[in-house]
Amino acid sequence: MPASVVVGTQWGDEGKGKATDYLADRMDLVVRYQGGNNAGHTILAEGHTLKLQLIPSGILYPHITSVIADGVVVDPRVLLEEMDGLAAVGVDPSRLVVSGNCHMIMPYHLELEKVTERFLGKNALGTTKRGIGPAYADKAARIGIRIQDLFDEKIFREKLDVALREKNLVLTRVYGRLPLTVGLIVDDYMRYAERLRSHIADTSKLMHDALRVGKNVLLEGAQGTMLDLDKGTYPFVTSSNPVTGYALASAGIGPREVERVIGITKAYVTRVGAGPFPTEDHGPGGERLGMLGQEFGTVTGRKRRCGWFDAVILRYASRVNGLTELFVTKLDVLSGFPTLKVCTAYRAEGETFEDVPPHQSLFHAAEPVYEELEGWDEDLTAARSIQDLPSAARAYLDRLAELGGVPISVVSVGPGREQSLPASA
Ligand code: GDP
């Protein structure tokens, strides 16, 4: 049985949590493959609202094993808090499995991110200040500390010592902060180690074995394609790779295991933080999308920039991820606009681009070429099948699929599970 990948096709916040939840019934393993505790899923469990940032939402289903794969950076303090939060509302976190290869977010990563963002001033990237970028940087610089290091105190202490020698110099001499002490960090992290021990495993083997006996594996990305470290709008990106290719690298399975690559596509576009966003609407249209779509960050509460559907980035996301289908979310938010703009190409420096321009400066300068589609007034939230949607909404969906060159498999018209409409029904 195959693996499926869920990937955001925009700048994140497309509603991946909702899609994962919809698909979860048929899954045996749900695997988070990149990012850290900056991607929030708001979930309802036993009447309580929980914000999960690290643990895949599959944890709510007793039949699912939730996995955190190698490519995720883990702040063990946050992970344990999330596990406690789940246990407190009666959700058993014992089925969580974490790869020993995950790099850890250390106290100096948090501290350094805070001071470097301040130092960058108006050029700050607007990071979530959870230490995620610095942890990935140390991973690439090969001075990172992995979860498996927790289980050999001598090694852990040695690695920490090496890292702190440099980090403390930077903290004290460059930024005028106080140094961090090895002993205090060791005490905290050894406590975390005891609690995490039973959750650590070779997650690649776990997935491989599950696939061999016919189980379904869902690989769940955080953020979105346009925030990908390589394929996104660098440097206004996240410090890892949300694209499908990295799902395989992180999980440690081969490409032939993957049957479906589901692109989560919001019916309009949002972006958090700085960077190019050609279809951004600074006027009342954007305001209305933000208000009706409740476009505020789950983790940060930050207001998202809002704009019109961009078929150029959808085509790009389809190409770089190998999308097999689209899960379109938040169509309900578009009710009440007399017309809806859809961007089919960009204009920059006198040229027309049907693809993402090859140079970032062109992307910054890109002006959207819009076509206008008919809007609809009907409230869509009560629709239970595609046939219940007004014809203008169906025409809008058809046009998105046509422009993106990818078929739509599900359309979502509200946060509830029953508000996901399969396209084939
Ligand atoms: P993610 O990080 O990609 O999962 O995205 P977010 O957590 O930002 O987005 C999902 C938010 O939008 C959650 O609060 C969902 O309950 C809500 N949501 C998801 N799908 C829909 C939908 O079709 N319509 C509406 N109105 N809200 C939705």
GROMACS .gro file of C-alpha atoms and ligand atoms in nm:
model
  453
    1MET     CA    1   0.000   0.000   0.000
    2PRO     CA    2   0.121   0.345  -0.082
    3ALA     CA    3   0.239   0.660   0.082
    4SER     CA    4   0.069   0.994   0.021
    5VAL     CA    5   0.219   1.338   0.063
    6VAL     CA    6   0.028   1.646   0.174
    7VAL     CA    7   0.204   1.964   0.066
    8GLY     CA    8   0.108   2.333   0.075
    9THR     CA    9   0.108   2.493  -0.271
   10GLN     CA   10   0.131   2.855  -0.154
   11TRP     CA   11   0.304   3.038   0.133
   12GLY     CA   12   0.171   2.807   0.404
   13ASP     CA   13  -0.154   2.830   0.605
   14GLU     CA   14  -0.346   2.662   0.324
   15GLY     CA   15  -0.536   2.442   0.568
   16LYS     CA   16  -0.311   2.136   0.565
   17GLY     CA   17  -0.436   2.039   0.911
   18LYS     CA   18  -0.787   2.011   0.778
   19ALA     CA   19  -0.676   1.799   0.483
   20THR     CA   20  -0.472   1.567   0.703
   21ASP     CA   21  -0.769   1.528   0.932
   22TYR     CA   22  -0.993   1.442   0.637
   23LEU     CA   23  -0.750   1.179   0.508
   24ALA     CA   24  -0.665   1.038   0.851
   25ASP     CA   25  -0.943   0.780   0.858
   26ARG     CA   26  -0.768   0.579   0.588
   27MET     CA   27  -0.417   0.620   0.731
   28ASP     CA   28  -0.212   0.405   0.965
   29LEU     CA   29   0.087   0.636   1.005
   30VAL     CA   30   0.091   1.016   0.987
   31VAL     CA   31   0.441   1.156   0.953
   32ARG     CA   32   0.558   1.513   0.997
   33TYR     CA   33   0.864   1.565   0.776
   34GLN     CA   34   1.006   1.916   0.821
   35GLY     CA   35   0.992   2.242   1.014
   36GLY     CA   36   0.973   2.286   1.387
   37ASN     CA   37   0.729   2.419   1.640
   38ASN     CA   38   0.627   2.707   1.415
   39ALA     CA   39   0.353   2.538   1.218
   40GLY     CA   40   0.036   2.543   1.418
   41HIS     CA   41  -0.259   2.316   1.383
   42THR     CA   42  -0.560   2.414   1.584
   43ILE     CA   43  -0.756   2.104   1.667
   44LEU     CA   44  -1.065   2.024   1.863
   45ALA     CA   45  -1.026   1.729   2.097
   46GLU     CA   46  -1.282   1.612   2.347
   47GLY     CA   47  -1.437   1.959   2.345
   48HIS     CA   48  -1.102   2.131   2.410
   49THR     CA   49  -0.914   2.349   2.164
   50LEU     CA   50  -0.554   2.238   2.135
   51LYS     CA   51  -0.273   2.402   1.947
   52LEU     CA   52  -0.030   2.143   1.823
   53GLN     CA   53   0.290   2.273   1.671
   54LEU     CA   54   0.503   1.961   1.645
   55ILE     CA   55   0.295   1.651   1.695
   56PRO     CA   56   0.102   1.545   1.383
   57SER     CA   57  -0.273   1.582   1.429
   58GLY     CA   58  -0.305   1.208   1.361
   59ILE     CA   59  -0.239   1.164   1.734
   60LEU     CA   60  -0.612   1.216   1.791
   61TYR     CA   61  -0.694   0.886   1.625
   62PRO     CA   62  -0.633   0.572   1.828
   63HIS     CA   63  -0.558   0.371   1.510
   64ILE     CA   64  -0.281   0.604   1.393
   65THR     CA   65   0.087   0.604   1.481
   66SER     CA   66   0.215   0.961   1.472
   67VAL     CA   67   0.573   1.004   1.360
   68ILE     CA   68   0.820   1.291   1.369
   69ALA     CA   69   1.079   1.218   1.100
   70ASP     CA   70   1.447   1.311   1.073
   71GLY     CA   71   1.399   1.643   0.893
   72VAL     CA   72   1.204   1.808   1.177
   73VAL     CA   73   1.393   2.015   1.435
   74VAL     CA   74   1.260   1.938   1.781
   75ASP     CA   75   1.254   2.157   2.087
   76PRO     CA   76   1.220   1.878   2.346
   77ARG     CA   77   1.070   2.113   2.604
   78VAL     CA   78   0.791   2.209   2.362
   79LEU     CA   79   0.739   1.848   2.254
   80LEU     CA   80   0.692   1.735   2.614
   81GLU     CA   81   0.455   2.024   2.683
   82GLU     CA   82   0.244   1.920   2.385
   83MET     CA   83   0.240   1.560   2.505
   84ASP     CA   84   0.129   1.676   2.851
   85GLY     CA   85  -0.137   1.897   2.693
   86LEU     CA   86  -0.276   1.599   2.504
   87ALA     CA   87  -0.271   1.373   2.809
   88ALA     CA   88  -0.452   1.641   3.010
   89VAL     CA   89  -0.753   1.621   2.776
   90GLY     CA   90  -0.751   1.243   2.759
   91VAL     CA   91  -0.554   1.190   2.436
   92ASP     CA   92  -0.291   0.921   2.477
   93PRO     CA   93   0.044   1.047   2.346
   94SER     CA   94   0.215   0.708   2.383
   95ARG     CA   95   0.176   0.632   2.010
   96LEU     CA   96   0.409   0.914   1.918
   97VAL     CA   97   0.736   0.798   1.762
   98VAL     CA   98   1.027   1.036   1.711
   99SER     CA   99   1.338   0.979   1.502
  100GLY     CA  100   1.662   0.977   1.696
  101ASN     CA  101   1.813   1.162   1.399
  102CYS     CA  102   1.607   1.477   1.457
  103HIS     CA  103   1.819   1.775   1.546
  104MET     CA  104   1.729   1.955   1.864
  105ILE     CA  105   1.655   2.319   1.924
  106MET     CA  106   1.884   2.428   2.206
  107PRO     CA  107   1.847   2.728   2.439
  108TYR     CA  108   2.120   2.917   2.251
  109HIS     CA  109   1.925   2.885   1.925
  110LEU     CA  110   1.634   3.072   2.081
  111GLU     CA  111   1.863   3.332   2.230
  112LEU     CA  112   2.058   3.385   1.909
  113GLU     CA  113   1.753   3.415   1.689
  114LYS     CA  114   1.612   3.685   1.913
  115VAL     CA  115   1.927   3.896   1.903
  116THR     CA  116   2.007   3.849   1.534
  117GLU     CA  117   1.655   3.946   1.424
  118ARG     CA  118   1.688   4.261   1.635
  119PHE     CA  119   2.028   4.327   1.479
  120LEU     CA  120   1.889   4.298   1.124
  121GLY     CA  121   1.643   4.582   1.197
  122LYS     CA  122   1.435   4.662   0.891
  123ASN     CA  123   1.589   4.366   0.707
  124ALA     CA  124   1.464   4.121   0.970
  125LEU     CA  125   1.301   3.813   0.818
  126GLY     CA  126   1.014   3.814   1.062
  127THR     CA  127   1.091   3.468   1.195
  128THR     CA  128   0.883   3.309   1.468
  129LYS     CA  129   1.184   3.325   1.706
  130ARG     CA  130   1.158   2.963   1.811
  131GLY     CA  131   1.521   2.889   1.730
  132ILE     CA  132   1.428   2.687   1.423
  133GLY     CA  133   1.649   2.867   1.169
  134PRO     CA  134   1.958   2.856   1.392
  135ALA     CA  135   1.901   2.484   1.463
  136TYR     CA  136   1.889   2.406   1.089
  137ALA     CA  137   2.197   2.624   1.037
  138ASP     CA  138   2.389   2.423   1.297
  139LYS     CA  139   2.270   2.101   1.137
  140ALA     CA  140   2.423   2.212   0.804
  141ALA     CA  141   2.736   2.336   0.982
  142ARG     CA  142   2.762   1.995   1.148
  143ILE     CA  143   2.764   2.127   1.502
  144GLY     CA  144   2.402   2.033   1.568
  145ILE     CA  145   2.297   1.805   1.851
  146ARG     CA  146   2.058   1.522   1.773
  147ILE     CA  147   1.796   1.359   1.992
  148GLN     CA  148   1.997   1.037   1.996
  149ASP     CA  149   2.283   1.231   2.162
  150LEU     CA  150   2.062   1.263   2.470
  151PHE     CA  151   2.113   0.896   2.540
  152ASP     CA  152   2.489   0.919   2.584
  153GLU     CA  153   2.545   1.188   2.845
  154LYS     CA  154   2.919   1.203   2.785
  155ILE     CA  155   2.876   1.268   2.413
  156PHE     CA  156   2.593   1.513   2.476
  157ARG     CA  157   2.808   1.711   2.718
  158GLU     CA  158   3.103   1.713   2.477
  159LYS     CA  159   2.894   1.832   2.183
  160LEU     CA  160   2.728   2.097   2.396
  161ASP     CA  161   3.065   2.213   2.520
  162VAL     CA  162   3.194   2.257   2.164
  163ALA     CA  163   2.881   2.441   2.054
  164LEU     CA  164   2.870   2.669   2.357
  165ARG     CA  165   3.231   2.773   2.324
  166GLU     CA  166   3.144   2.950   1.999
  167LYS     CA  167   2.784   3.046   2.083
  168ASN     CA  168   2.882   3.210   2.410
  169LEU     CA  169   3.149   3.418   2.240
  170VAL     CA  170   2.892   3.544   1.991
  171LEU     CA  171   2.630   3.604   2.259
  172THR     CA  172   2.862   3.792   2.493
  173ARG     CA  173   3.104   3.973   2.261
  174VAL     CA  174   2.884   4.050   1.962
  175TYR     CA  175   2.547   4.095   2.124
  176GLY     CA  176   2.639   4.184   2.484
  177ARG     CA  177   2.427   3.904   2.634
  178LEU     CA  178   2.503   3.674   2.925
  179PRO     CA  179   2.673   3.340   2.849
  180LEU     CA  180   2.483   3.011   2.888
  181THR     CA  181   2.615   2.739   3.116
  182VAL     CA  182   2.669   2.377   3.015
  183GLY     CA  183   2.559   2.234   3.349
  184LEU     CA  184   2.213   2.388   3.351
  185ILE     CA  185   2.141   2.280   2.995
  186VAL     CA  186   2.264   1.925   3.066
  187ASP     CA  187   2.035   1.901   3.370
  188ASP     CA  188   1.731   2.008   3.171
  189TYR     CA  189   1.806   1.795   2.866
  190MET     CA  190   1.881   1.481   3.070
  191ARG     CA  191   1.537   1.518   3.228
  192TYR     CA  192   1.383   1.546   2.881
  193ALA     CA  193   1.580   1.238   2.772
  194GLU     CA  194   1.423   1.020   3.040
  195ARG     CA  195   1.074   1.119   2.933
  196LEU     CA  196   1.142   1.084   2.560
  197ARG     CA  197   1.333   0.756   2.568
  198SER     CA  198   1.039   0.526   2.498
  199HIS     CA  199   0.931   0.733   2.195
  200ILE     CA  200   1.258   0.720   2.002
  201ALA     CA  201   1.294   0.478   1.709
  202ASP     CA  202   1.434   0.423   1.361
  203THR     CA  203   1.138   0.587   1.189
  204SER     CA  204   1.257   0.506   0.836
  205LYS     CA  205   1.245   0.135   0.919
  206LEU     CA  206   0.910   0.179   1.090
  207MET     CA  207   0.763   0.332   0.772
  208HIS     CA  208   0.929   0.082   0.545
  209ASP     CA  209   0.793  -0.211   0.748
  210ALA     CA  210   0.447  -0.053   0.757
  211LEU     CA  211   0.441  -0.006   0.378
  212ARG     CA  212   0.557  -0.366   0.325
  213VAL     CA  213   0.255  -0.504   0.510
  214GLY     CA  214   0.008  -0.283   0.324
  215LYS     CA  215  -0.035   0.005   0.562
  216ASN     CA  216  -0.110   0.361   0.452
  217VAL     CA  217   0.139   0.632   0.532
  218LEU     CA  218   0.063   1.004   0.512
  219LEU     CA  219   0.360   1.239   0.495
  220GLU     CA  220   0.258   1.580   0.618
  221GLY     CA  221   0.458   1.894   0.541
  222ALA     CA  222   0.450   2.224   0.720
  223GLN     CA  223   0.451   2.570   0.559
  224GLY     CA  224   0.428   2.565   0.179
  225THR     CA  225   0.610   2.538  -0.152
  226MET     CA  226   0.679   2.911  -0.188
  227LEU     CA  227   0.846   2.908   0.154
  228ASP     CA  228   1.078   2.623   0.057
  229LEU     CA  229   1.444   2.694   0.128
  230ASP     CA  230   1.542   2.604  -0.230
  231LYS     CA  231   1.224   2.638  -0.430
  232GLY     CA  232   1.069   2.938  -0.253
  233THR     CA  233   1.125   3.313  -0.256
  234TYR     CA  234   1.465   3.304  -0.086
  235PRO     CA  235   1.556   3.462   0.156
  236PHE     CA  236   1.193   3.515   0.259
  237VAL     CA  237   1.150   3.145   0.321
  238THR     CA  238   1.154   2.891   0.597
  239SER     CA  239   1.479   2.717   0.689
  240SER     CA  240   1.373   2.373   0.563
  241ASN     CA  241   1.217   2.215   0.253
  242PRO     CA  242   0.839   2.166   0.247
  243VAL     CA  243   0.846   2.021  -0.110
  244THR     CA  244   0.771   1.655  -0.178
  245GLY     CA  245   1.131   1.562  -0.251
  246TYR     CA  246   1.229   1.643   0.101
  247ALA     CA  247   0.943   1.437   0.241
  248LEU     CA  248   1.124   1.133   0.105
  249ALA     CA  249   1.466   1.244   0.226
  250SER     CA  250   1.334   1.309   0.574
  251ALA     CA  251   1.119   0.998   0.599
  252GLY     CA  252   1.382   0.774   0.446
  253ILE     CA  253   1.161   0.601   0.189
  254GLY     CA  254   1.197   0.583  -0.188
  255PRO     CA  255   0.993   0.775  -0.450
  256ARG     CA  256   0.817   0.464  -0.579
  257GLU     CA  257   0.634   0.430  -0.248
  258VAL     CA  258   0.443   0.754  -0.312
  259GLU     CA  259   0.118   0.726  -0.502
  260ARG     CA  260  -0.059   1.053  -0.426
  261VAL     CA  261   0.084   1.401  -0.388
  262ILE     CA  262  -0.199   1.619  -0.262
  263GLY     CA  263  -0.150   1.992  -0.307
  264ILE     CA  264  -0.335   2.192  -0.045
  265THR     CA  265  -0.457   2.505  -0.217
  266LYS     CA  266  -0.649   2.785  -0.054
  267ALA     CA  267  -0.912   2.940  -0.284
  268TYR     CA  268  -0.727   3.273  -0.243
  269VAL     CA  269  -0.371   3.341  -0.127
  270THR     CA  270  -0.213   3.461   0.197
  271ARG     CA  271   0.139   3.523   0.310
  272VAL     CA  272   0.291   3.593   0.651
  273GLY     CA  273   0.592   3.821   0.680
  274ALA     CA  274   0.800   3.992   0.415
  275GLY     CA  275   0.877   3.890   0.055
  276PRO     CA  276   0.719   3.901  -0.291
  277PHE     CA  277   0.345   3.839  -0.319
  278PRO     CA  278   0.225   3.954  -0.663
  279THR     CA  279  -0.150   3.911  -0.604
  280GLU     CA  280  -0.160   4.087  -0.267
  281ASP     CA  281  -0.463   4.315  -0.234
  282HIS     CA  282  -0.392   4.616  -0.012
  283GLY     CA  283  -0.748   4.746  -0.049
  284PRO     CA  284  -1.088   4.644   0.087
  285GLY     CA  285  -1.079   4.311  -0.103
  286GLY     CA  286  -0.773   4.198   0.092
  287GLU     CA  287  -0.921   4.326   0.418
  288ARG     CA  288  -1.238   4.131   0.356
  289LEU     CA  289  -1.051   3.808   0.276
  290GLY     CA  290  -0.847   3.848   0.596
  291MET     CA  291  -1.152   3.912   0.809
  292LEU     CA  292  -1.380   3.641   0.667
  293GLY     CA  293  -1.097   3.391   0.639
  294GLN     CA  294  -0.971   3.475   0.989
  295GLU     CA  295  -0.623   3.508   0.853
  296PHE     CA  296  -0.419   3.533   1.170
  297GLY     CA  297  -0.130   3.301   1.255
  298THR     CA  298  -0.213   3.005   1.482
  299VAL     CA  299   0.123   3.029   1.656
  300THR     CA  300   0.206   3.397   1.635
  301GLY     CA  301  -0.133   3.569   1.601
  302ARG     CA  302   0.023   3.776   1.321
  303LYS     CA  303  -0.211   3.921   1.059
  304ARG     CA  304  -0.156   3.755   0.722
  305ARG     CA  305  -0.128   3.948   0.397
  306CYS     CA  306  -0.416   3.851   0.169
  307GLY     CA  307  -0.473   3.847  -0.205
  308TRP     CA  308  -0.622   3.677  -0.509
  309PHE     CA  309  -0.571   3.329  -0.643
  310ASP     CA  310  -0.240   3.294  -0.824
  311ALA     CA  311  -0.237   3.024  -1.091
  312VAL     CA  312   0.129   3.095  -1.171
  313ILE     CA  313   0.242   2.967  -0.833
  314LEU     CA  314  -0.003   2.679  -0.851
  315ARG     CA  315   0.152   2.564  -1.180
  316TYR     CA  316   0.495   2.603  -1.023
  317ALA     CA  317   0.392   2.406  -0.712
  318SER     CA  318   0.249   2.136  -0.934
  319ARG     CA  319   0.575   2.109  -1.124
  320VAL     CA  320   0.818   2.107  -0.830
  321ASN     CA  321   0.608   1.870  -0.619
  322GLY     CA  322   0.465   1.643  -0.885
  323LEU     CA  323   0.110   1.705  -0.763
  324THR     CA  324  -0.145   1.440  -0.851
  325GLU     CA  325  -0.446   1.630  -0.717
  326LEU     CA  326  -0.565   1.943  -0.535
  327PHE     CA  327  -0.746   1.979  -0.206
  328VAL     CA  328  -0.901   2.327  -0.231
  329THR     CA  329  -0.978   2.494   0.102
  330LYS     CA  330  -1.178   2.794   0.222
  331LEU     CA  331  -1.395   2.832  -0.087
  332ASP     CA  332  -1.670   2.954   0.151
  333VAL     CA  333  -1.467   3.268   0.226
  334LEU     CA  334  -1.517   3.391  -0.132
  335SER     CA  335  -1.897   3.419  -0.107
  336GLY     CA  336  -2.027   3.773  -0.158
  337PHE     CA  337  -1.762   3.913  -0.394
  338PRO     CA  338  -1.933   4.031  -0.716
  339THR     CA  339  -1.631   3.921  -0.917
  340LEU     CA  340  -1.320   3.718  -0.834
  341LYS     CA  341  -0.978   3.787  -0.974
  342VAL     CA  342  -0.750   3.503  -1.076
  343CYS     CA  343  -0.391   3.570  -1.175
  344THR     CA  344  -0.294   3.381  -1.492
  345ALA     CA  345   0.050   3.537  -1.560
  346TYR     CA  346   0.283   3.816  -1.446
  347ARG     CA  347   0.414   4.125  -1.621
  348ALA     CA  348   0.760   4.246  -1.529
  349GLU     CA  349   0.998   4.475  -1.714
  350GLY     CA  350   0.782   4.467  -2.025
  351GLU     CA  351   0.775   4.088  -2.041
  352THR     CA  352   0.496   3.840  -1.969
  353PHE     CA  353   0.574   3.540  -1.749
  354GLU     CA  354   0.351   3.236  -1.734
  355ASP     CA  355   0.592   3.077  -1.489
  356VAL     CA  356   0.761   3.206  -1.176
  357PRO     CA  357   1.027   3.445  -1.313
  358PRO     CA  358   1.380   3.306  -1.309
  359HIS     CA  359   1.522   3.606  -1.120
  360GLN     CA  360   1.399   3.714  -0.780
  361SER     CA  361   1.409   4.085  -0.873
  362LEU     CA  362   1.158   4.013  -1.148
  363PHE     CA  363   0.938   3.831  -0.898
  364HIS     CA  364   0.949   4.134  -0.668
  365ALA     CA  365   0.847   4.356  -0.961
  366ALA     CA  366   0.584   4.116  -1.099
  367GLU     CA  367   0.243   4.268  -1.170
  368PRO     CA  368  -0.039   4.016  -1.191
  369VAL     CA  369  -0.232   3.967  -1.513
  370TYR     CA  370  -0.585   3.896  -1.396
  371GLU     CA  371  -0.891   3.744  -1.545
  372GLU     CA  372  -1.217   3.813  -1.367
  373LEU     CA  373  -1.462   3.539  -1.290
  374GLU     CA  374  -1.819   3.572  -1.178
  375GLY     CA  375  -1.871   3.563  -0.800
  376TRP     CA  376  -2.161   3.419  -0.601
  377ASP     CA  377  -2.362   3.536  -0.301
  378GLU     CA  378  -2.473   3.203  -0.159
  379ASP     CA  379  -2.334   3.079   0.171
  380LEU     CA  380  -2.145   2.761   0.087
  381THR     CA  381  -2.093   2.626   0.437
  382ALA     CA  382  -2.398   2.398   0.430
  383ALA     CA  383  -2.299   2.232   0.101
  384ARG     CA  384  -2.238   1.859   0.138
  385SER     CA  385  -2.151   1.777  -0.219
  386ILE     CA  386  -2.000   1.960  -0.513
  387GLN     CA  387  -2.345   1.955  -0.677
  388ASP     CA  388  -2.477   2.173  -0.392
  389LEU     CA  389  -2.242   2.455  -0.494
  390PRO     CA  390  -2.371   2.741  -0.710
  391SER     CA  391  -2.266   2.718  -1.073
  392ALA     CA  392  -2.034   3.021  -1.044
  393ALA     CA  393  -1.843   2.848  -0.761
  394ARG     CA  394  -1.811   2.533  -0.968
  395ALA     CA  395  -1.692   2.736  -1.266
  396TYR     CA  396  -1.433   2.902  -1.041
  397LEU     CA  397  -1.303   2.561  -0.928
  398ASP     CA  398  -1.295   2.429  -1.283
  399ARG     CA  399  -1.091   2.729  -1.391
  400LEU     CA  400  -0.839   2.682  -1.107
  401ALA     CA  401  -0.789   2.319  -1.201
  402GLU     CA  402  -0.755   2.408  -1.567
  403LEU     CA  403  -0.504   2.687  -1.507
  404GLY     CA  404  -0.304   2.473  -1.264
  405GLY     CA  405  -0.319   2.164  -1.481
  406VAL     CA  406  -0.411   1.947  -1.179
  407PRO     CA  407  -0.749   1.788  -1.100
  408ILE     CA  408  -0.932   1.879  -0.781
  409SER     CA  409  -1.015   1.584  -0.554
  410VAL     CA  410  -1.170   1.761  -0.253
  411VAL     CA  411  -1.319   2.105  -0.188
  412SER     CA  412  -1.351   2.242   0.162
  413VAL     CA  413  -1.624   2.490   0.256
  414GLY     CA  414  -1.567   2.525   0.630
  415PRO     CA  415  -1.353   2.402   0.916
  416GLY     CA  416  -1.574   2.100   0.997
  417ARG     CA  417  -1.500   1.750   0.877
  418GLU     CA  418  -1.839   1.722   0.705
  419GLN     CA  419  -1.751   2.037   0.510
  420SER     CA  420  -1.502   1.853   0.289
  421LEU     CA  421  -1.668   1.768  -0.042
  422PRO     CA  422  -1.515   1.495  -0.256
  423ALA     CA  423  -1.506   1.605  -0.618
  424SER     CA  424  -1.613   1.265  -0.749
  425ALA     CA  425  -1.929   1.236  -0.536
  426GDP     P1  426  -0.230   2.495   0.794
  426GDP     O1  427  -0.115   2.542   0.872
  426GDP     O2  428  -0.200   2.478   0.649
  426GDP     O3  429  -0.301   2.376   0.854
  426GDP     O4  430  -0.332   2.613   0.796
  426GDP     P2  431  -0.400   2.695   0.915
  426GDP     O5  432  -0.394   2.621   1.043
  426GDP     O6  433  -0.366   2.834   0.907
  426GDP     O7  434  -0.546   2.689   0.848
  426GDP     C1  435  -0.643   2.642   0.876
  426GDP     C2  436  -0.747   2.730   0.947
  426GDP     O8  437  -0.851   2.751   0.858
  426GDP     C3  438  -0.799   2.652   1.064
  426GDP     O9  439  -0.847   2.738   1.165
  426GDP     C4  440  -0.914   2.575   0.998
  426GDP    O10  441  -1.014   2.538   1.088
  426GDP     C5  442  -0.965   2.674   0.897
  426GDP     N1  443  -1.016   2.611   0.776
  426GDP     C6  444  -0.966   2.503   0.709
  426GDP     N2  445  -1.039   2.477   0.600
  426GDP     C7  446  -1.137   2.572   0.596
  426GDP     C8  447  -1.242   2.600   0.506
  426GDP    O11  448  -1.263   2.533   0.404
  426GDP     N3  449  -1.320   2.710   0.533
  426GDP     C9  450  -1.301   2.788   0.642
  426GDP     N4  451  -1.381   2.893   0.662
  426GDP     N5  452  -1.202   2.762   0.731
  426GDP    C10  453  -1.121   2.657   0.709
   0.00000   0.00000   0.00000
